[in-house]
């Protein structure tokens, strides 16, 4: 059997096992996730990603390995902005702390399925039609500029279309029912507010995917590299949420760094027919922009504290 014959089913089975162990073994009982527990979980997922990346380097070569790590870093960095929005959603709907992990878990399962349905045909379309790649590159540059100019615009989760649509059905309970998404009342199935939150998180991820998926498509033309780098970043997102949700406002320069990453990746895609930026160089630039924005945020905060 050829390597590629078992690559996709083997990877999907691997992801399914990890998610099963995570929810039904390690987090079988709903509880408030402590920063320490979340930190250990994040470390575990990051370690898995780098071990997998080392395997890509070994079996696929340095170019594919660099593409995987670049895609992973880009998706992980863009998800940081998503964390702030999810924190806002949880605060708005007053989601019980012990139910938050379960919402994020099923939200991430949905995000993985959505990305699988978008990435595989997306790679084929970009590969077949050169103008699509150019259009995605322009979209990324515009998205980066828009992000840089947007400042700290706030969103109102209660005004999202999905929330208004679900509430119009009249089949949403007023109170949370533990970690249940549905309950039966007088023989009728009702949604709980937790299901509304889950759908809001899924809709939010779809919006963020408009930036993140084209960004990774600009990095690699291998659907497996694009999908696997996305999946590893997404799987660690829920644990990362409990580590960083209270700290996101402290990273004042992160949005600028993410904006520059999108502009760089978009420019790379626009210039692909003239000059192909080496994968290792793209990895280096991406890492410098992300880590540099985080470092600048920390230094700015420390300077402000010392002057206060």
Short mmCIF file of C-alpha atoms in Angstrom, two decimals:
data_model
loop_
_atom_site.label_atom_id
_atom_site.label_comp_id
_atom_site.label_asym_id
_atom_site.label_seq_id
_atom_site.Cartn_x
_atom_site.Cartn_y
_atom_site.Cartn_z
CA UNK A 1 0.00 0.00 0.00
CA UNK A 2 1.33 3.42 -1.00
CA UNK A 3 2.02 6.06 1.67
CA UNK A 4 -0.72 8.35 0.33
CA UNK A 5 -3.32 5.58 0.51
CA UNK A 6 -3.36 5.66 4.31
CA UNK A 7 -2.20 9.24 4.92
CA UNK A 8 -5.64 10.90 5.09
CA UNK A 9 -7.59 8.12 6.86
CA UNK A 10 -4.68 7.57 9.24
CA UNK A 11 -4.49 11.26 10.14
CA UNK A 12 -8.26 11.61 10.60
CA UNK A 13 -8.29 8.51 12.83
CA UNK A 14 -5.39 9.99 14.83
CA UNK A 15 -7.31 13.26 15.32
CA UNK A 16 -10.48 11.38 16.29
CA UNK A 17 -8.58 9.39 18.95
CA UNK A 18 -7.02 12.55 20.40
CA UNK A 19 -10.38 14.32 20.60
CA UNK A 20 -12.06 11.25 22.12
CA UNK A 21 -9.40 10.96 24.83
CA UNK A 22 -9.56 14.71 25.47
CA UNK A 23 -13.33 14.93 26.02
CA UNK A 24 -14.37 11.48 27.22
CA UNK A 25 -11.31 10.54 29.30
CA UNK A 26 -9.40 13.62 30.45
CA UNK A 27 -12.41 15.96 30.63
CA UNK A 28 -15.26 13.50 31.10
CA UNK A 29 -16.80 15.55 33.91
CA UNK A 30 -17.69 19.21 33.39
CA UNK A 31 -15.56 21.43 35.59
CA UNK A 32 -13.88 24.82 35.63
CA UNK A 33 -10.59 24.59 33.74
CA UNK A 34 -7.71 25.96 35.81
CA UNK A 35 -4.88 27.93 34.14
CA UNK A 36 -2.45 25.16 35.12
CA UNK A 37 -4.58 22.42 33.55
CA UNK A 38 -5.05 24.53 30.42
CA UNK A 39 -1.32 25.25 30.25
CA UNK A 40 -0.45 21.55 30.42
CA UNK A 41 -3.02 20.80 27.68
CA UNK A 42 -1.63 23.56 25.45
CA UNK A 43 1.91 22.27 25.97
CA UNK A 44 0.74 18.78 25.00
CA UNK A 45 -0.88 19.97 21.77
CA UNK A 46 2.10 22.16 20.83
CA UNK A 47 4.44 19.21 21.44
CA UNK A 48 2.27 16.97 19.24
CA UNK A 49 2.31 19.62 16.49
CA UNK A 50 6.09 19.92 16.52
CA UNK A 51 6.56 16.14 16.59
CA UNK A 52 4.24 15.90 13.60
CA UNK A 53 6.15 18.77 11.95
CA UNK A 54 9.42 16.90 12.50
CA UNK A 55 7.82 13.91 10.76
CA UNK A 56 6.84 16.13 7.82
CA UNK A 57 10.43 17.41 7.63
CA UNK A 58 11.75 13.83 7.70
CA UNK A 59 9.35 12.23 5.19
CA UNK A 60 8.34 15.23 3.07
CA UNK A 61 11.54 17.25 3.00
CA UNK A 62 12.51 20.69 4.35
CA UNK A 63 10.16 22.62 2.05
CA UNK A 64 7.06 20.69 3.13
CA UNK A 65 8.19 20.82 6.74
CA UNK A 66 8.61 24.60 6.58
CA UNK A 67 5.20 24.92 4.92
CA UNK A 68 3.58 22.92 7.72
CA UNK A 69 5.19 25.00 10.48
CA UNK A 70 4.40 28.27 8.70
CA UNK A 71 0.77 27.24 8.24
CA UNK A 72 0.60 26.16 11.87
CA UNK A 73 2.05 29.46 13.12
CA UNK A 74 -0.24 31.54 10.89
CA UNK A 75 -3.37 29.65 11.94
CA UNK A 76 -2.34 29.70 15.60
CA UNK A 77 -1.63 33.44 15.45
CA UNK A 78 -4.92 34.27 13.72
CA UNK A 79 -6.79 32.17 16.28
CA UNK A 80 -5.48 34.47 19.02
CA UNK A 81 -7.78 37.20 17.75
CA UNK A 82 -10.57 34.63 17.70
CA UNK A 83 -9.97 33.93 21.40
CA UNK A 84 -10.86 37.51 22.32
CA UNK A 85 -14.13 37.27 20.36
CA UNK A 86 -15.04 33.94 22.01
CA UNK A 87 -14.34 35.48 25.43
CA UNK A 88 -16.71 38.30 24.51
CA UNK A 89 -19.39 35.79 23.43
CA UNK A 90 -19.07 33.82 26.70
CA UNK A 91 -19.29 37.02 28.71
CA UNK A 92 -22.32 38.31 26.80
CA UNK A 93 -24.28 35.05 27.20
CA UNK A 94 -22.97 34.50 30.75
CA UNK A 95 -21.91 30.94 29.95
CA UNK A 96 -21.26 28.95 33.15
CA UNK A 97 -17.48 28.39 33.50
CA UNK A 98 -17.90 24.62 33.86
CA UNK A 99 -19.74 24.42 30.48
CA UNK A 100 -17.28 26.52 28.46
CA UNK A 101 -14.84 23.71 27.66
CA UNK A 102 -17.63 21.53 26.21
CA UNK A 103 -18.84 24.38 23.98
CA UNK A 104 -15.32 24.94 22.68
CA UNK A 105 -14.79 21.22 22.12
CA UNK A 106 -17.84 20.76 19.90
CA UNK A 107 -17.14 24.11 18.27
CA UNK A 108 -13.71 22.86 17.28
CA UNK A 109 -15.08 19.56 15.96
CA UNK A 110 -17.38 21.61 13.74
CA UNK A 111 -14.47 23.85 12.69
CA UNK A 112 -12.39 20.80 11.66
CA UNK A 113 -15.27 19.43 9.56
CA UNK A 114 -15.82 22.83 7.95
CA UNK A 115 -12.16 23.24 7.08
CA UNK A 116 -12.00 19.75 5.57
CA UNK A 117 -14.93 20.65 3.30
CA UNK A 118 -13.30 23.95 2.25
CA UNK A 119 -9.58 23.20 2.06
CA UNK A 120 -9.51 20.12 -0.19
CA UNK A 121 -11.57 21.67 -3.03
CA UNK A 122 -9.94 25.05 -2.32
CA UNK A 123 -6.44 23.73 -3.07
CA UNK A 124 -7.64 22.16 -6.33
CA UNK A 125 -9.38 25.36 -7.43
CA UNK A 126 -6.34 27.54 -6.65
CA UNK A 127 -4.07 25.07 -8.45
CA UNK A 128 -6.32 24.92 -11.52
CA UNK A 129 -7.16 28.61 -11.89
CA UNK A 130 -4.30 31.10 -11.51
CA UNK A 131 -6.68 34.08 -11.18
CA UNK A 132 -8.21 32.53 -8.03
CA UNK A 133 -4.79 32.59 -6.36
CA UNK A 134 -4.37 36.22 -7.36
CA UNK A 135 -7.83 37.07 -5.99
CA UNK A 136 -7.09 35.33 -2.68
CA UNK A 137 -3.77 37.16 -2.44
CA UNK A 138 -5.53 40.49 -2.94
CA UNK A 139 -8.14 39.48 -0.35
CA UNK A 140 -5.42 38.75 2.20
CA UNK A 141 -3.68 42.07 1.59
CA UNK A 142 -7.01 43.89 1.93
CA UNK A 143 -7.88 41.88 5.08
CA UNK A 144 -4.51 42.74 6.61
CA UNK A 145 -4.98 46.45 5.85
CA UNK A 146 -8.56 46.37 7.18
CA UNK A 147 -7.43 44.63 10.38
CA UNK A 148 -4.67 47.19 10.91
CA UNK A 149 -7.06 50.11 10.44
CA UNK A 150 -9.96 48.66 12.45
CA UNK A 151 -8.58 49.58 15.86
CA UNK A 152 -10.48 48.00 18.76
CA UNK A 153 -13.95 47.81 17.22
CA UNK A 154 -16.31 45.84 19.45
CA UNK A 155 -18.88 43.35 18.23
CA UNK A 156 -22.30 42.68 19.69
CA UNK A 157 -22.88 38.88 19.78
CA UNK A 158 -26.58 39.39 20.48
CA UNK A 159 -27.04 41.12 17.11
CA UNK A 160 -25.54 38.32 14.99
CA UNK A 161 -27.86 36.84 12.39
CA UNK A 162 -27.55 33.30 13.74
CA UNK A 163 -28.64 34.40 17.25
CA UNK A 164 -31.64 36.34 15.95
CA UNK A 165 -32.64 33.45 13.68
CA UNK A 166 -32.54 30.86 16.48
CA UNK A 167 -34.43 33.08 18.92
CA UNK A 168 -37.15 33.76 16.35
CA UNK A 169 -38.07 30.07 16.42
CA UNK A 170 -39.38 30.50 19.98
CA UNK A 171 -37.80 27.16 20.89
CA UNK A 172 -34.96 28.41 23.09
CA UNK A 173 -35.18 27.95 26.86
CA UNK A 174 -34.59 30.90 29.15
CA UNK A 175 -32.12 29.16 31.44
CA UNK A 176 -29.05 26.94 30.98
CA UNK A 177 -29.57 23.22 31.54
CA UNK A 178 -26.07 22.27 32.72
CA UNK A 179 -23.97 21.36 29.69
CA UNK A 180 -26.95 20.16 27.63
CA UNK A 181 -27.62 21.64 24.20
CA UNK A 182 -31.20 20.36 23.92
CA UNK A 183 -34.00 19.52 26.34
CA UNK A 184 -37.49 18.08 25.91
CA UNK A 185 -40.46 20.06 27.17
CA UNK A 186 -44.01 18.68 26.84
CA UNK A 187 -42.90 16.37 24.06
CA UNK A 188 -41.17 19.14 22.11
CA UNK A 189 -37.45 19.58 21.56
CA UNK A 190 -36.04 22.90 22.78
CA UNK A 191 -32.63 24.46 22.30
CA UNK A 192 -30.83 25.69 25.40
CA UNK A 193 -28.88 28.98 25.45
CA UNK A 194 -25.73 26.81 25.33
CA UNK A 195 -26.69 25.65 21.83
CA UNK A 196 -27.15 29.28 20.77
CA UNK A 197 -23.65 29.99 22.10
CA UNK A 198 -22.26 26.98 20.20
CA UNK A 199 -23.80 28.18 16.93
CA UNK A 200 -22.46 31.69 17.56
CA UNK A 201 -18.95 30.30 18.08
CA UNK A 202 -19.26 28.21 14.89
CA UNK A 203 -20.46 31.25 12.91
CA UNK A 204 -17.58 33.30 14.31
CA UNK A 205 -15.09 30.61 13.24
CA UNK A 206 -16.56 30.68 9.73
CA UNK A 207 -15.91 34.43 9.57
CA UNK A 208 -12.32 34.00 10.76
CA UNK A 209 -11.81 31.16 8.28
CA UNK A 210 -12.26 33.70 5.47
CA UNK A 211 -8.81 35.03 6.44
CA UNK A 212 -7.07 31.95 7.83
CA UNK A 213 -7.83 29.40 5.10
CA UNK A 214 -6.68 31.62 2.17
CA UNK A 215 -3.58 32.48 4.23
CA UNK A 216 -2.56 28.84 4.52
CA UNK A 217 -3.55 28.15 0.89
CA UNK A 218 -1.02 30.85 -0.01
CA UNK A 219 1.67 28.95 1.90
CA UNK A 220 1.26 25.46 0.47
CA UNK A 221 -0.38 23.75 -2.50
CA UNK A 222 -0.56 20.43 -0.66
CA UNK A 223 -4.07 19.91 0.79
CA UNK A 224 -2.75 17.57 3.48
CA UNK A 225 -0.23 20.17 4.69
CA UNK A 226 -2.88 22.89 4.70
CA UNK A 227 -5.45 20.76 6.51
CA UNK A 228 -3.10 19.18 9.08
CA UNK A 229 -1.54 22.53 10.03
CA UNK A 230 -5.04 23.96 10.49
CA UNK A 231 -6.19 21.00 12.59
CA UNK A 232 -3.23 21.09 14.98
CA UNK A 233 -3.73 24.81 15.57
CA UNK A 234 -7.48 24.41 16.08
CA UNK A 235 -7.20 21.45 18.46
CA UNK A 236 -5.14 23.45 20.92
CA UNK A 237 -7.36 26.53 20.63
CA UNK A 238 -9.83 25.65 23.39
CA UNK A 239 -7.09 25.04 25.96
CA UNK A 240 -5.27 28.17 24.77
CA UNK A 241 -8.49 30.09 25.38
CA UNK A 242 -8.34 29.38 29.12
CA UNK A 243 -4.70 30.45 29.23
CA UNK A 244 -4.97 33.69 27.23
CA UNK A 245 -8.59 34.90 27.34
CA UNK A 246 -7.88 37.21 30.26
CA UNK A 247 -4.58 38.42 28.79
CA UNK A 248 -5.53 39.25 25.20
CA UNK A 249 -6.08 42.94 25.89
CA UNK A 250 -2.46 43.15 27.07
CA UNK A 251 -1.10 42.28 23.61
CA UNK A 252 -1.61 45.75 22.16
CA UNK A 253 0.64 45.20 19.13
CA UNK A 254 -0.60 41.70 18.25
CA UNK A 255 -3.21 42.97 15.80
CA UNK A 256 -0.52 44.92 13.94
CA UNK A 257 1.65 41.81 13.77
CA UNK A 258 -1.24 39.70 12.45
CA UNK A 259 -2.08 42.40 9.90
CA UNK A 260 1.48 42.37 8.58
CA UNK A 261 1.43 38.56 8.40
CA UNK A 262 -1.72 38.65 6.23
CA UNK A 263 -0.24 41.37 4.01
CA UNK A 264 3.04 39.42 3.65
CA UNK A 265 1.30 36.13 2.84
CA UNK A 266 -1.05 37.90 0.42
CA UNK A 267 1.88 39.60 -1.29
CA UNK A 268 3.64 36.23 -1.50
CA UNK A 269 0.61 34.81 -3.29
CA UNK A 270 0.31 37.78 -5.66
CA UNK A 271 3.98 37.51 -6.66
CA UNK A 272 4.00 33.71 -6.95
CA UNK A 273 4.00 33.81 -10.79
CA UNK A 274 6.99 36.21 -10.75
CA UNK A 275 9.01 35.04 -7.74
CA UNK A 276 8.33 32.11 -5.42
CA UNK A 277 9.35 32.99 -1.85
CA UNK A 278 11.21 30.01 -0.32
CA UNK A 279 9.20 28.14 2.31
CA UNK A 280 11.93 28.56 4.92
CA UNK A 281 12.04 32.33 4.31
CA UNK A 282 8.24 32.55 4.66
CA UNK A 283 8.49 30.63 7.94
CA UNK A 284 11.20 32.99 9.25
CA UNK A 285 9.29 36.17 8.31
CA UNK A 286 6.04 34.85 9.82
CA UNK A 287 7.74 33.86 13.07
CA UNK A 288 9.54 37.21 13.35
CA UNK A 289 6.33 39.20 12.79
CA UNK A 290 4.28 37.20 15.31
CA UNK A 291 6.93 36.90 18.02
CA UNK A 292 8.02 40.49 17.43
CA UNK A 293 4.49 41.83 17.98
CA UNK A 294 4.12 39.79 21.18
CA UNK A 295 7.52 40.95 22.45
CA UNK A 296 6.70 44.59 21.61
CA UNK A 297 3.42 44.26 23.53
CA UNK A 298 5.19 42.88 26.60
CA UNK A 299 7.89 45.57 26.51
CA UNK A 300 5.30 48.33 26.08
CA UNK A 301 3.31 47.00 29.03
CA UNK A 302 6.38 46.80 31.25
CA UNK A 303 7.41 50.32 30.27
CA UNK A 304 3.94 51.59 31.12
CA UNK A 305 4.03 49.83 34.51
CA UNK A 306 7.45 51.31 35.36
CA UNK A 307 6.30 54.84 34.47
CA UNK A 308 3.09 54.51 36.48
#
